[in-house]
Coordinates of C-alpha atoms (C1' of nucleotides) in Angstrom, one line a residue:
Chain A
M26 CA 63.8 -62.1 53.7
A27 CA 64.6 -59.6 51.4
T28 CA 64.2 -61.5 48.0
A29 CA 60.7 -62.6 48.5
V30 CA 58.3 -62.2 46.2
T31 CA 54.7 -62.0 46.1
P32 CA 53.1 -65.6 45.4
P33 CA 50.2 -65.3 42.5
R34 CA 46.7 -65.3 43.9
K35 CA 43.5 -65.7 42.9
D36 CA 42.0 -62.0 41.3
R37 CA 39.0 -61.7 43.9
G38 CA 37.1 -59.9 40.8
S39 CA 38.4 -56.6 41.0
M40 CA 40.9 -55.1 38.8
K41 CA 44.4 -56.3 40.8
E42 CA 45.8 -58.9 42.8
A43 CA 46.9 -56.9 46.0
L44 CA 50.7 -56.0 46.6
R45 CA 52.7 -56.8 49.6
I46 CA 54.1 -53.5 51.2
A47 CA 57.2 -55.4 51.2
D48 CA 57.5 -55.9 47.7
L49 CA 56.3 -52.7 46.7
F50 CA 59.2 -50.5 48.5
R51 CA 61.3 -53.0 46.9
E52 CA 59.7 -51.9 43.3
E53 CA 58.7 -48.6 44.0
Q54 CA 60.8 -47.1 41.1
R55 CA 58.9 -49.1 38.8
L56 CA 55.8 -48.9 40.7
V57 CA 55.5 -44.7 40.6
G58 CA 52.4 -44.0 38.5
Q59 CA 50.5 -47.1 38.6
T60 CA 47.6 -48.3 40.3
I61 CA 47.9 -51.1 43.2
R62 CA 46.1 -52.6 45.9
V63 CA 47.5 -53.0 49.4
Q64 CA 45.7 -55.0 52.3
G65 CA 46.4 -54.7 55.7
W66 CA 46.1 -53.2 59.6
V67 CA 45.9 -49.3 60.2
R68 CA 48.9 -48.4 62.6
T69 CA 47.8 -44.6 62.9
R70 CA 45.8 -42.2 61.1
R71 CA 46.4 -38.6 61.2
D72 CA 43.7 -36.1 59.9
S73 CA 44.2 -32.6 58.1
K74 CA 41.1 -30.6 58.0
A75 CA 42.6 -28.2 55.5
G76 CA 41.6 -31.6 53.1
I77 CA 43.5 -34.6 53.4
S78 CA 43.9 -37.6 56.0
F79 CA 47.1 -40.0 56.5
I80 CA 46.5 -43.7 57.0
E81 CA 49.7 -45.4 57.7
V82 CA 49.0 -49.4 56.6
N83 CA 51.3 -52.3 57.6
D84 CA 50.6 -55.6 56.0
G85 CA 53.4 -57.6 58.5
S86 CA 55.7 -58.0 54.9
C87 CA 57.9 -55.6 56.4
L88 CA 58.6 -52.9 59.2
K89 CA 57.8 -49.9 57.1
N90 CA 54.5 -48.8 56.5
L91 CA 53.0 -47.2 53.6
Q92 CA 51.6 -43.9 53.8
V93 CA 48.1 -43.8 52.0
I94 CA 46.6 -40.1 51.2
V95 CA 42.9 -39.7 51.6
E96 CA 41.8 -36.4 49.7
L97 CA 38.7 -35.4 51.8
A98 CA 36.8 -33.7 49.0
R99 CA 35.6 -37.3 48.1
P100 CA 32.9 -38.1 50.4
E101 CA 32.5 -41.6 49.4
L102 CA 35.8 -41.6 51.2
V103 CA 35.4 -39.9 53.9
E104 CA 32.4 -42.0 54.9
T105 CA 34.5 -45.1 55.1
L106 CA 37.5 -43.3 56.5
R107 CA 35.6 -42.4 59.9
S108 CA 36.1 -46.0 60.6
V109 CA 39.4 -46.6 59.5
T110 CA 41.1 -46.5 63.1
T111 CA 44.1 -47.6 64.5
G112 CA 43.9 -51.4 64.2
A113 CA 41.0 -51.4 61.8
G114 CA 41.6 -54.2 58.8
I115 CA 41.6 -52.6 55.2
Q116 CA 42.6 -52.5 51.7
V117 CA 43.2 -50.0 49.7
E118 CA 43.7 -48.9 45.9
G119 CA 45.1 -46.1 44.4
V120 CA 48.2 -44.5 42.3
L121 CA 51.5 -45.0 43.9
Q122 CA 53.4 -41.5 43.6
A123 CA 56.6 -40.0 45.1
S124 CA 56.1 -38.5 48.0
P125 CA 56.7 -34.6 48.8
G126 CA 56.8 -35.2 52.4
K127 CA 59.6 -36.5 54.8
G128 CA 60.0 -39.8 55.9
Q129 CA 58.6 -41.8 53.1
S130 CA 59.8 -41.9 49.4
V131 CA 56.6 -43.1 48.0
E132 CA 52.9 -42.8 49.1
M133 CA 49.5 -43.9 47.9
H134 CA 46.7 -41.6 46.5
A135 CA 43.7 -43.5 47.4
A136 CA 40.9 -44.0 45.1
S137 CA 39.2 -46.6 46.9
I138 CA 39.1 -47.8 50.8
R139 CA 37.5 -50.7 51.7
L140 CA 36.8 -51.5 55.4
F141 CA 37.1 -55.2 56.5
G142 CA 37.0 -55.1 60.5
G143 CA 37.0 -51.9 62.3
A144 CA 38.6 -51.4 65.8
D145 CA 37.0 -49.5 68.4
P146 CA 39.5 -46.7 69.4
A147 CA 38.6 -46.5 72.7
T148 CA 38.9 -50.5 73.2
Y149 CA 41.8 -51.4 71.1
P150 CA 44.6 -52.0 73.3
L151 CA 47.5 -50.9 70.6
Q152 CA 48.3 -47.3 70.8
K153 CA 50.9 -45.6 68.8
K154 CA 53.1 -45.1 71.6
R155 CA 55.8 -47.9 72.8
H156 CA 54.1 -50.6 75.4
S157 CA 55.7 -52.2 78.2
F158 CA 57.0 -55.9 76.8
E159 CA 55.1 -57.2 80.3
F160 CA 51.8 -55.4 78.8
L161 CA 52.1 -57.1 75.7
R162 CA 52.5 -60.2 77.0
Q163 CA 48.8 -59.9 78.5
I164 CA 47.8 -59.4 74.9
G165 CA 49.7 -62.1 73.0
H166 CA 46.7 -62.2 70.2
L167 CA 47.4 -58.4 68.9
R168 CA 51.5 -58.1 70.1
P169 CA 52.6 -59.3 66.7
R170 CA 51.0 -56.3 65.3
T171 CA 53.5 -54.1 66.9
N172 CA 57.1 -53.1 65.2
T173 CA 59.3 -55.2 67.5
L174 CA 57.1 -58.3 67.6
G175 CA 56.6 -58.4 64.0
A176 CA 60.3 -58.1 63.4
V177 CA 61.1 -61.1 66.1
A178 CA 58.6 -63.2 64.0
R179 CA 60.4 -62.2 60.4
V180 CA 64.0 -62.9 61.6
R181 CA 62.7 -65.8 63.6
S182 CA 61.2 -67.4 60.5
R183 CA 64.1 -66.6 58.3
L184 CA 66.6 -68.0 60.5
S185 CA 64.3 -71.2 61.0
F186 CA 64.9 -71.2 57.4
A187 CA 68.5 -70.8 57.6
V188 CA 69.3 -73.7 60.0
H189 CA 67.7 -75.7 57.1
Q190 CA 70.1 -74.5 54.6
F191 CA 73.1 -74.5 56.4
F192 CA 72.5 -78.5 56.9
Q193 CA 71.1 -79.5 53.7
E194 CA 74.2 -77.6 51.8
R195 CA 76.5 -79.6 53.9
G196 CA 75.0 -83.1 53.2
F197 CA 73.1 -83.5 56.6
F198 CA 69.3 -85.4 56.4
Y199 CA 66.7 -83.9 58.3
L200 CA 65.5 -86.0 61.0
H201 CA 62.2 -86.3 62.7
T202 CA 63.1 -87.4 66.1
P203 CA 60.0 -88.4 68.5
I204 CA 58.1 -85.5 70.8
I205 CA 56.8 -88.6 72.8
T206 CA 59.9 -90.5 74.3
S207 CA 60.1 -93.0 77.1
S208 CA 63.8 -92.2 77.4
D209 CA 63.7 -89.7 80.6
C210 CA 67.3 -90.1 81.7
E211 CA 69.1 -87.6 79.8
G212 CA 70.6 -85.2 82.4
A213 CA 68.5 -82.5 80.9
G214 CA 66.0 -81.5 84.0
E215 CA 62.8 -82.2 84.5
V216 CA 60.3 -83.9 81.9
F217 CA 56.7 -83.5 81.3
R218 CA 54.5 -86.9 82.2
V219 CA 52.6 -87.9 79.3
T220 CA 49.8 -89.9 80.7
T221 CA 46.4 -91.0 78.9
P222 CA 44.6 -93.6 81.1
P223 CA 41.6 -95.3 79.2
S224 CA 38.5 -92.8 79.9
R225 CA 35.0 -94.7 80.5
D226 CA 32.0 -93.4 81.7
D227 CA 31.6 -95.4 84.1
V228 CA 35.0 -95.0 85.5
A229 CA 35.9 -92.4 87.4
A230 CA 39.3 -90.6 86.0
P231 CA 42.1 -92.2 87.4
E232 CA 44.6 -90.2 89.6
A233 CA 47.6 -89.2 87.8
G234 CA 50.4 -91.2 88.1
D235 CA 48.3 -94.2 89.6
A236 CA 50.6 -97.0 88.8
N237 CA 47.6 -99.5 88.7
V238 CA 45.6 -97.9 86.1
P239 CA 47.1 -99.2 82.1
D240 CA 48.4 -96.1 80.1
F241 CA 48.2 -95.6 76.8
F242 CA 51.9 -96.6 76.0
G243 CA 51.8 -99.3 78.4
K244 CA 54.4 -97.5 80.3
P245 CA 55.7 -94.0 81.4
A246 CA 56.1 -91.4 78.1
Y247 CA 57.2 -88.2 78.6
L248 CA 57.7 -85.0 76.4
T249 CA 60.9 -84.7 74.7
V250 CA 64.0 -82.8 76.6
S251 CA 66.1 -83.8 73.5
G252 CA 66.2 -85.6 70.1
Q253 CA 70.1 -86.3 71.0
L254 CA 69.7 -89.9 71.8
Q255 CA 67.5 -91.1 68.9
A256 CA 69.6 -88.8 66.5
E257 CA 72.3 -91.3 67.5
I258 CA 70.5 -94.1 66.0
Y259 CA 70.2 -92.2 62.4
A260 CA 73.5 -90.7 62.8
L261 CA 74.9 -94.1 62.8
A262 CA 73.5 -95.3 59.6
L263 CA 73.0 -91.8 57.7
G264 CA 76.2 -90.3 58.7
R265 CA 75.1 -86.4 59.4
V266 CA 71.9 -85.7 60.4
Y267 CA 69.9 -83.2 62.6
T268 CA 67.0 -82.4 64.5
F269 CA 64.9 -79.1 64.6
G270 CA 61.9 -78.8 66.5
P271 CA 60.2 -78.2 69.9
T272 CA 61.5 -79.3 73.1
F273 CA 59.9 -79.8 76.7
R274 CA 61.5 -78.9 80.1
A275 CA 59.0 -79.3 83.0
E276 CA 61.6 -77.1 84.9
N277 CA 60.0 -74.4 87.5
S278 CA 62.4 -72.0 86.2
N279 CA 61.4 -68.4 85.6
T280 CA 64.2 -66.4 84.2
S281 CA 64.7 -64.3 81.0
R282 CA 66.4 -67.3 79.2
H283 CA 64.1 -70.3 80.0
L284 CA 61.1 -71.6 78.5
A285 CA 59.2 -74.8 79.1
E286 CA 58.4 -75.2 75.4
F287 CA 61.4 -73.9 73.1
W288 CA 62.9 -75.1 69.9
M289 CA 66.0 -76.9 69.5
V290 CA 68.5 -77.6 66.7
E291 CA 70.5 -81.0 67.3
P292 CA 73.1 -82.2 64.8
E293 CA 74.5 -85.6 65.2
M294 CA 77.6 -86.8 63.1
A295 CA 79.5 -90.0 62.4
F296 CA 82.7 -90.1 62.3
C297 CA 83.5 -87.1 64.1
D298 CA 85.3 -85.9 66.9
L299 CA 84.9 -82.7 69.5
Q300 CA 87.3 -80.6 67.4
E301 CA 84.9 -80.7 64.3
D302 CA 81.7 -80.5 66.5
L303 CA 83.2 -77.4 67.6
E304 CA 83.9 -76.6 63.8
V305 CA 80.5 -77.0 62.9
A306 CA 78.8 -75.2 65.5
Q307 CA 80.8 -72.1 65.1
A308 CA 80.1 -72.1 61.8
L309 CA 76.5 -72.8 62.3
I310 CA 76.3 -69.7 64.4
K311 CA 78.3 -67.7 62.2
N312 CA 76.5 -68.4 59.3
L313 CA 73.0 -68.1 61.3
L314 CA 74.2 -64.1 62.1
Q315 CA 75.4 -63.8 58.7
V316 CA 72.0 -64.4 57.4
V317 CA 70.4 -62.0 59.7
L318 CA 72.9 -59.2 58.5
T319 CA 72.4 -59.9 55.1
D320 CA 68.8 -60.6 54.6
C321 CA 66.7 -59.1 57.9
N322 CA 68.6 -55.7 57.6
E323 CA 65.6 -53.7 58.1
D324 CA 64.6 -55.2 60.9
L325 CA 68.1 -55.5 62.1
E326 CA 68.4 -51.9 61.8
F327 CA 65.3 -51.5 64.3
F328 CA 66.8 -53.6 67.0
S329 CA 69.6 -51.9 66.6
R330 CA 68.0 -48.7 67.0
F331 CA 65.5 -49.1 69.6
I332 CA 66.2 -52.6 71.7
E333 CA 70.3 -52.4 71.8
P334 CA 72.6 -49.9 70.9
G335 CA 75.2 -51.0 68.7
L336 CA 73.7 -54.4 67.9
R337 CA 74.7 -54.7 64.3
E338 CA 78.5 -53.8 65.4
N339 CA 78.5 -56.6 67.9
L340 CA 77.0 -59.2 65.4
E341 CA 79.7 -58.3 62.8
R342 CA 82.5 -58.4 65.3
T343 CA 81.3 -62.0 66.0
L344 CA 81.6 -63.0 62.4
Q345 CA 85.0 -61.6 62.2
T346 CA 86.7 -63.0 65.6
P347 CA 87.1 -66.5 66.4
F348 CA 85.7 -68.0 69.0
E349 CA 87.8 -68.5 71.9
T350 CA 88.2 -72.4 72.9
V351 CA 89.0 -73.2 76.9
T352 CA 89.3 -76.1 78.4
Y353 CA 87.4 -76.2 81.9
T354 CA 90.7 -76.6 83.9
E355 CA 92.0 -73.5 81.8
A356 CA 89.0 -71.3 82.3
V357 CA 89.0 -72.1 86.4
E358 CA 92.6 -71.3 86.6
Q359 CA 91.8 -67.9 84.7
L360 CA 89.0 -67.0 87.1
K361 CA 91.3 -67.9 89.9
K362 CA 93.7 -65.4 88.4
A363 CA 91.1 -62.6 87.5
G364 CA 91.7 -61.4 91.3
E365 CA 87.4 -60.9 91.0
T366 CA 85.5 -61.8 94.1
F367 CA 82.8 -64.2 93.3
A368 CA 79.7 -64.8 95.4
F369 CA 80.8 -68.6 94.7
P370 CA 84.5 -69.1 95.0
V371 CA 86.0 -71.1 91.8
K372 CA 87.5 -74.5 92.5
W373 CA 88.4 -77.3 90.1
G374 CA 85.4 -79.7 89.8
M375 CA 82.4 -77.5 90.6
D376 CA 80.1 -76.5 87.9
L377 CA 80.7 -72.8 86.8
Q378 CA 78.0 -70.4 88.0
A379 CA 76.3 -68.2 85.6
E380 CA 78.9 -65.0 87.3
H381 CA 81.8 -67.2 86.2
E382 CA 80.4 -67.8 82.9
R383 CA 79.6 -64.5 82.3
F384 CA 83.0 -63.1 83.5
L385 CA 84.8 -65.1 81.1
T386 CA 82.9 -64.4 78.4
E387 CA 81.8 -60.6 78.9
K388 CA 85.0 -60.1 80.8
I389 CA 87.8 -61.5 80.2
F390 CA 87.4 -62.7 76.4
E391 CA 84.9 -60.2 75.4
K392 CA 83.3 -62.5 72.6
P393 CA 81.8 -66.1 72.2
V394 CA 83.4 -68.6 74.7
A395 CA 83.6 -72.6 73.6
L396 CA 84.5 -74.3 77.3
V397 CA 85.8 -77.6 76.4
H398 CA 86.9 -81.1 78.6
F399 CA 84.4 -80.7 81.7
P400 CA 84.9 -82.8 84.9
R401 CA 83.3 -86.6 84.1
H402 CA 81.2 -86.1 87.3
L403 CA 79.8 -82.9 86.1
K404 CA 77.8 -84.3 82.7
P405 CA 76.0 -86.9 81.6
F406 CA 76.5 -90.8 81.2
Y407 CA 77.0 -90.3 77.4
M408 CA 79.8 -87.8 76.9
R409 CA 83.2 -89.6 75.9
V410 CA 85.6 -90.1 78.7
N411 CA 89.2 -88.4 77.7
D412 CA 92.5 -90.1 78.7
D413 CA 92.9 -88.8 82.0
E414 CA 89.5 -90.4 82.7
K415 CA 88.7 -87.3 84.9
T416 CA 87.3 -85.2 82.3
V417 CA 84.9 -86.0 79.3
A418 CA 84.9 -84.4 75.9
A419 CA 82.1 -82.0 76.4
M420 CA 81.5 -78.5 75.1
D421 CA 79.3 -75.7 76.1
I422 CA 79.5 -72.2 74.0
L423 CA 79.0 -69.5 75.8
V424 CA 78.1 -65.7 74.2
P425 CA 78.3 -62.5 76.0
G426 CA 74.9 -61.4 77.4
I427 CA 73.1 -64.9 77.2
G428 CA 75.1 -67.5 78.5
E429 CA 75.0 -70.8 77.2
I430 CA 73.8 -71.1 73.7
I431 CA 75.2 -74.5 72.8
G432 CA 75.8 -77.7 74.6
G433 CA 77.2 -80.4 73.3
S434 CA 79.9 -83.2 73.2
Q435 CA 81.8 -86.0 71.5
R436 CA 79.5 -89.2 72.7
E437 CA 81.0 -92.1 74.2
E438 CA 81.7 -94.8 71.6
R439 CA 83.6 -97.6 73.3
L440 CA 81.0 -100.2 74.4
D441 CA 83.5 -100.9 78.0
M442 CA 83.6 -97.4 78.7
L443 CA 79.9 -96.4 78.1
L444 CA 79.0 -99.4 80.5
Q445 CA 81.1 -97.9 83.0
Q446 CA 79.8 -94.8 82.4
M447 CA 76.2 -96.2 82.9
E448 CA 77.0 -97.9 86.2
L449 CA 78.7 -94.7 87.6
K450 CA 75.3 -92.6 86.9
G451 CA 73.2 -95.3 87.6
I452 CA 71.8 -95.8 84.2
S453 CA 69.8 -99.2 83.6
T454 CA 71.4 -101.1 80.8
E455 CA 68.1 -102.8 80.5
D456 CA 66.0 -99.7 79.4
Y457 CA 68.8 -98.4 77.3
R458 CA 69.7 -101.6 75.9
W459 CA 69.3 -100.2 72.4
Y460 CA 71.8 -97.7 73.1
V461 CA 74.1 -99.9 74.4
E462 CA 73.6 -102.3 71.0
L463 CA 74.7 -99.2 69.3
R464 CA 78.0 -99.7 70.7
E465 CA 78.2 -103.5 70.3
F466 CA 77.1 -103.1 66.2
G467 CA 79.4 -101.3 64.1
S468 CA 80.2 -98.3 66.3
V469 CA 81.8 -95.3 65.5
P470 CA 83.1 -91.9 66.7
H471 CA 80.4 -89.4 66.7
A472 CA 79.6 -86.1 68.0
G473 CA 76.8 -83.2 68.2
F474 CA 75.8 -80.7 69.7
G475 CA 72.3 -79.1 70.8
L476 CA 71.3 -75.3 69.6
G477 CA 68.7 -73.2 71.7
L478 CA 67.0 -71.2 69.0
E479 CA 65.5 -68.5 71.0
R480 CA 68.9 -68.0 72.8
L481 CA 70.2 -67.3 69.1
I482 CA 67.5 -65.1 68.3
Q483 CA 68.2 -63.1 71.5
F484 CA 71.8 -62.6 70.6
A485 CA 70.8 -61.9 67.2
T486 CA 67.8 -59.4 68.0
G487 CA 68.8 -58.1 71.2
L488 CA 65.7 -58.6 72.6
P489 CA 66.3 -59.3 76.7
N490 CA 63.6 -61.7 77.6
I491 CA 63.3 -64.9 75.4
R492 CA 59.9 -64.5 76.2
E493 CA 59.8 -62.0 73.2
V494 CA 61.5 -64.1 70.6
I495 CA 58.7 -67.1 70.7
P496 CA 55.3 -66.4 69.6
F497 CA 53.3 -68.3 72.3
P498 CA 55.3 -68.7 75.0
R499 CA 55.1 -71.2 77.9
T500 CA 56.7 -71.4 81.4
P501 CA 55.4 -72.1 85.0
G502 CA 52.0 -71.1 85.3
H503 CA 51.2 -69.7 81.8
A504 CA 49.9 -71.7 78.3
Y505 CA 47.8 -69.6 76.5
F506 CA 45.9 -69.8 73.4
Chain B
rU30 C1' 61.6 -73.4 94.2
rC31 C1' 65.0 -69.6 97.0
rC32 C1' 66.3 -64.2 97.5
rC33 C1' 65.2 -58.7 95.9
rC34 C1' 61.7 -55.3 93.8
rG35 C1' 57.1 -54.2 92.2
rG36 C1' 51.0 -53.8 91.6
rU37 C1' 47.5 -46.7 92.0
rA38 C1' 43.2 -44.0 85.4
rG39 C1' 42.8 -48.0 78.7
rC40 C1' 49.0 -47.2 78.9
rU41 C1' 53.4 -45.8 81.1
rC42 C1' 54.2 -43.7 86.3
rA43 C1' 54.2 -39.9 90.5
rA44 C1' 51.7 -39.1 95.3
rU45 C1' 56.8 -35.9 101.2
rC46 C1' 56.3 -38.4 108.2
rG47 C1' 50.3 -42.5 107.8
rG48 C1' 46.4 -36.4 106.4
rC49 C1' 41.6 -34.1 99.9
rA50 C1' 43.8 -39.4 94.0
rG51 C1' 47.8 -36.9 90.0
rA52 C1' 50.4 -36.3 85.7
rG53 C1' 52.2 -37.5 80.5
rC54 C1' 50.2 -40.2 76.6
rG55 C1' 45.7 -42.6 75.1
rG56 C1' 39.8 -42.1 74.2
rG57 C1' 35.8 -38.1 73.6
rU58 C1' 34.8 -33.2 72.1
rG59 C1' 36.4 -28.4 69.3
rG60 C1' 40.5 -25.7 66.6
rC61 C1' 44.9 -25.8 63.1
rU62 C1' 48.2 -27.8 60.0
rG63 C1' 51.4 -32.0 53.5
rU64 C1' 50.6 -34.9 58.4
rU65 C1' 54.0 -38.3 60.2
rA66 C1' 55.3 -40.3 68.3
rA67 C1' 51.9 -34.0 64.9
rC68 C1' 50.3 -29.6 67.5
rC69 C1' 46.7 -26.0 70.7
rA70 C1' 41.9 -26.0 73.9
rC71 C1' 38.6 -28.4 76.7
rU72 C1' 36.2 -33.2 78.6
rA73 C1' 35.5 -38.2 80.6
rG74 C1' 38.1 -41.9 83.1
rG75 C1' 39.7 -44.9 90.0
rU76 C1' 36.4 -50.7 94.7
rU77 C1' 45.2 -47.7 94.4
rG78 C1' 45.9 -56.8 92.9
rA79 C1' 42.8 -59.9 97.1
rU80 C1' 42.0 -60.2 102.1
rG81 C1' 42.5 -59.8 107.5
rG82 C1' 44.4 -56.0 111.2
rU83 C1' 46.7 -51.2 113.2
rU84 C1' 45.0 -46.4 113.7
rC85 C1' 40.6 -40.8 114.5
rG86 C1' 42.5 -41.6 109.6
rA87 C1' 46.0 -46.6 105.1
rG88 C1' 47.8 -45.6 97.8
rU89 C1' 51.7 -45.4 102.7
rC90 C1' 52.2 -49.3 108.3
rC91 C1' 51.9 -55.1 109.6
rG92 C1' 49.8 -60.5 108.1
rU93 C1' 48.5 -63.9 104.3
rC94 C1' 47.3 -64.9 99.4
rC95 C1' 47.4 -64.0 94.1
rC96 C1' 50.5 -61.4 89.9
rG97 C1' 54.6 -59.4 87.6
rG98 C1' 59.8 -57.9 87.1
rG99 C1' 65.3 -58.7 88.4
rG100 C1' 68.7 -62.4 90.3
rA101 C1' 69.9 -67.5 91.8
rG102 C1' 69.7 -72.5 90.5
rC103 C1' 68.3 -76.1 86.1
rC104 C1' 69.4 -75.9 81.2
rA105 C1' 69.4 -74.5 75.1

RNA sequence: UCCCCGGUAGCUCAAUCGGCAGAGCGGGUGGCUGUUAACCACUAGGUUGAUGGUUCGAGUCCGUCCCGGGGAGCCA
């Protein structure tokens, strides 16, 4: 973030602490003429046999590199310089000076160079030139050293912090819902089964799913697909809570918008209806985009230039215009009137296809769209049934280019209606006794939603594939590291 | 999981109708230069994803499998 300050560190026996390059550029005017120390990785080196070499050092604190000037008249530096190749980890000390060259305001004139670890140019995979994202995924341990992945990591960090800021400033409590859960039927896709049978050397490893083998938890357990149901428990005690953590879907889906492990933000609010739910969702998205615009300026500029032209303008426009709110029924009418031939013809009662959602947000409204009040039979049991008894108080927020970024609803707080819904959807009132009891004891209207962090980052950075906006993507067949 | 398109040098890609395996970048060597996607010259670098088949001959055609990308479904 732009206002970061280098934390104090123990001196390592030399004259001064290393400076983060982001801090260096921020205070360059004050630092010119001073001797400083920088630690980082070599992006490239350009040699001038006439007398100097140029080293570009990046330490990950910002997009910018520091140009280091090495005078070849100094044999003690030249010896080290031979191993200072692309990828090497080094420390340099020297005087910061105004740069006569184009492309940088200041540069360091090296007085000493320390090589921590070299990188053989013949085998180091990262070149100075652009690499495909597909290739970078194969070297996931090195890809954060590239401009794009480094920038994504910084934006992701800032956005994660902003999520907490947003909710904490509004009186929400951060709730840790379980990663391992026994609730498995929330209509949110396939679950990962967590099974740990007792292991003994004299017993052959049991087959997974063998009903006769006692499980660690004594019953089937799963990785969470959503913290919502548990968040409802605490919302009905603390008023307003939010969860922010990893979520898992065992869906065999291979697309640029899906991961098997992703991060979700889920607020849950008591005494809240769909309208307020919608307002919070919109405020959250805009707040997060605003943070990127103000605090991630340099990285955003990079994305705007190399990833998605016009990105900054898109984000600014999104901030200024209210989201469109349309009922499912109205959306179906609009799509029918549009005169567009879809692969799947639109009719009331069907789930909207990706082509329909894209048409709504990219062609008809050209901005984020909140779709509300979906047919009851399309949505899970916990969503509040509307007075027409045909629809539920659900909302999906769609954004251009990405699609669904938020899914939420007002929850069914009426005991009789909840029981009717569970009956209809075949949900066991035995297994969800606790959920029913929340309606028997002090039930109040409440609502919430889930925001996919990675999809928001995609929207904010323009990265076309979700695998580039999470450090270690998990997809079918892929779980490296 | 389904549909479509790919897999050729470290990377990004080309190779006409089935007929000698190519370029740029990167690496190495030399030259040049306050350079900055540096520039110029030379040079090394290949089991064409795997496997089986058709053919005088397969990177190219056919079968199977593996991997990647795009789309769909599922959803965030």
